[in-house]
Amino acid sequence: MNRQKKMSAAAVLFALGVFLGGCGGRPVDAAETAPLVKTMTVAAEETGARRTFSGTVHGVFESPIAFQTGGRITARYVAAGDRVSAGQALFKVDSKDAEEQAAAAQSAVISAEAQLDLATSTRKRYQSLHEADAISDLAMDQTENQYKLAAAQLAQAKAALARAENNLSFTVLTADRDGIIGSTLCEVGQVVSAGTPVALIVDDSGLDVYISFTEKQYGAYDVGTPCTVTFWALPGVALEGSVREKAASPNASTGTYDVKVALKDPPPAVAVGMTAEVRFAAPAGKTAVSVPLSAMAGDSAAPAVWVVKDGRAVRVPVETGAYGEDTVEITKGLAPGDVVVTAGAQRLHEGEEVRT
């Protein structure tokens, strides 16, 4: 009996505790369970303010140069960064074989000249004898043929000598233009074949900035489109530029289109290899709304963003324009003043209450 009384008392105490706890506890606020998101208020801005691309300064021409004959490199006369002039010697390969071939060709010319001299004097004597009817027409014809053969052999020997001397000249690689040595690719003692690049010559008489366009950016900028170029290492320098060349097909390794931007009157301080930023101007009076790429909620076929209206998430279809490095231009669907979700949109649902 005592045991039953104790159990009843415990049950009453437990029920009282639950009742008191329910009455005294603070009810859970439903707003605290709403997703927390990061937002931004979009504003109209000049379209060109986001049309920036990073690139690198290059010479207007950059050409790898190579020997026209193979061999072992015996001398290197330049190093990377050296300024060179057209015709200046850069590398040399072993020329022993070429020298021997040239000497042999020279000897063949001397021999052919001697044969022609003999044939010429013989022809002259036979002409006198033929005019006096001292020799037959057949003998005269044979003498004439020997003369022509000797003349042809001399021409052939001279052509062989020219080729041999050409090959000998190919053992010294010279600069094809004024410029600087961008890099050297081979060293003394290395055996190279004809056509193997051994150095890169950069013609810095004009300068370009190399940038890349995505598929969506490619059609937005034509050859001749003006831009402004600034440099990370030269804070006070801003140059005029224009698109000089666009690749017709994407780069196989990057999937983007290579673009060359020509610089107008670059000062000496702008050097090959510097990091540059290319900023394209917007058409006069044209404005656009730009949002971070992280705000995009749809795929490329149906782009959309989440907009916060009256504390709730609303999915808004949009049309996109030019893509920057970390932003995208919205041409339709948003207006200045809209509050766009830029982070935390992965699990949002239409009409869901959100915290900002």
PDB file of C-alpha atoms in Angstrom, residues 23 33 40 64 93 128-129 132 137 150 154 179 202 210 215 219 238 244 263 267 326 351:
ATOM      1  CA  CYS A  23       3.488  27.268 -18.919  1.00  0.00           C
ATOM      2  CA  THR A  33      13.614  28.678 -38.275  1.00  0.00           C
ATOM      3  CA  MET A  40      22.337  42.859 -51.958  1.00  0.00           C
ATOM      4  CA  PRO A  64      60.042  31.226 -82.128  1.00  0.00           C
ATOM      5  CA  VAL A  93      75.796  24.598 -84.487  1.00  0.00           C
ATOM      6  CA  SER A 128      89.122  28.377-137.746  1.00  0.00           C
ATOM      7  CA  LEU A 129      89.893  24.927-139.158  1.00  0.00           C
ATOM      8  CA  ALA A 132      89.229  26.488-143.951  1.00  0.00           C
ATOM      9  CA  ASP A 137      81.161  19.168-139.977  1.00  0.00           C
ATOM     10  CA  ALA A 150      81.483  22.089-120.104  1.00  0.00           C
ATOM     11  CA  LEU A 154      80.164  24.779-114.626  1.00  0.00           C
ATOM     12  CA  GLY A 179      63.505  42.952 -80.523  1.00  0.00           C
ATOM     13  CA  VAL A 202      59.651  39.485 -79.043  1.00  0.00           C
ATOM     14  CA  TYR A 210      46.308  39.137 -74.318  1.00  0.00           C
ATOM     15  CA  GLU A 215      31.236  32.233 -75.578  1.00  0.00           C
ATOM     16  CA  GLY A 219      29.880  38.468 -79.771  1.00  0.00           C
ATOM     17  CA  ALA A 238      45.914  54.365 -68.101  1.00  0.00           C
ATOM     18  CA  ARG A 244      43.101  44.106 -82.686  1.00  0.00           C
ATOM     19  CA  LEU A 263      47.905  49.558 -76.874  1.00  0.00           C
ATOM     20  CA  PRO A 267      55.270  54.599 -72.493  1.00  0.00           C
ATOM     21  CA  ASP A 326      32.704  37.400 -61.041  1.00  0.00           C
ATOM     22  CA  GLY A 351       7.279  32.074 -51.086  1.00  0.00           C
TER      23      GLY A 351
END
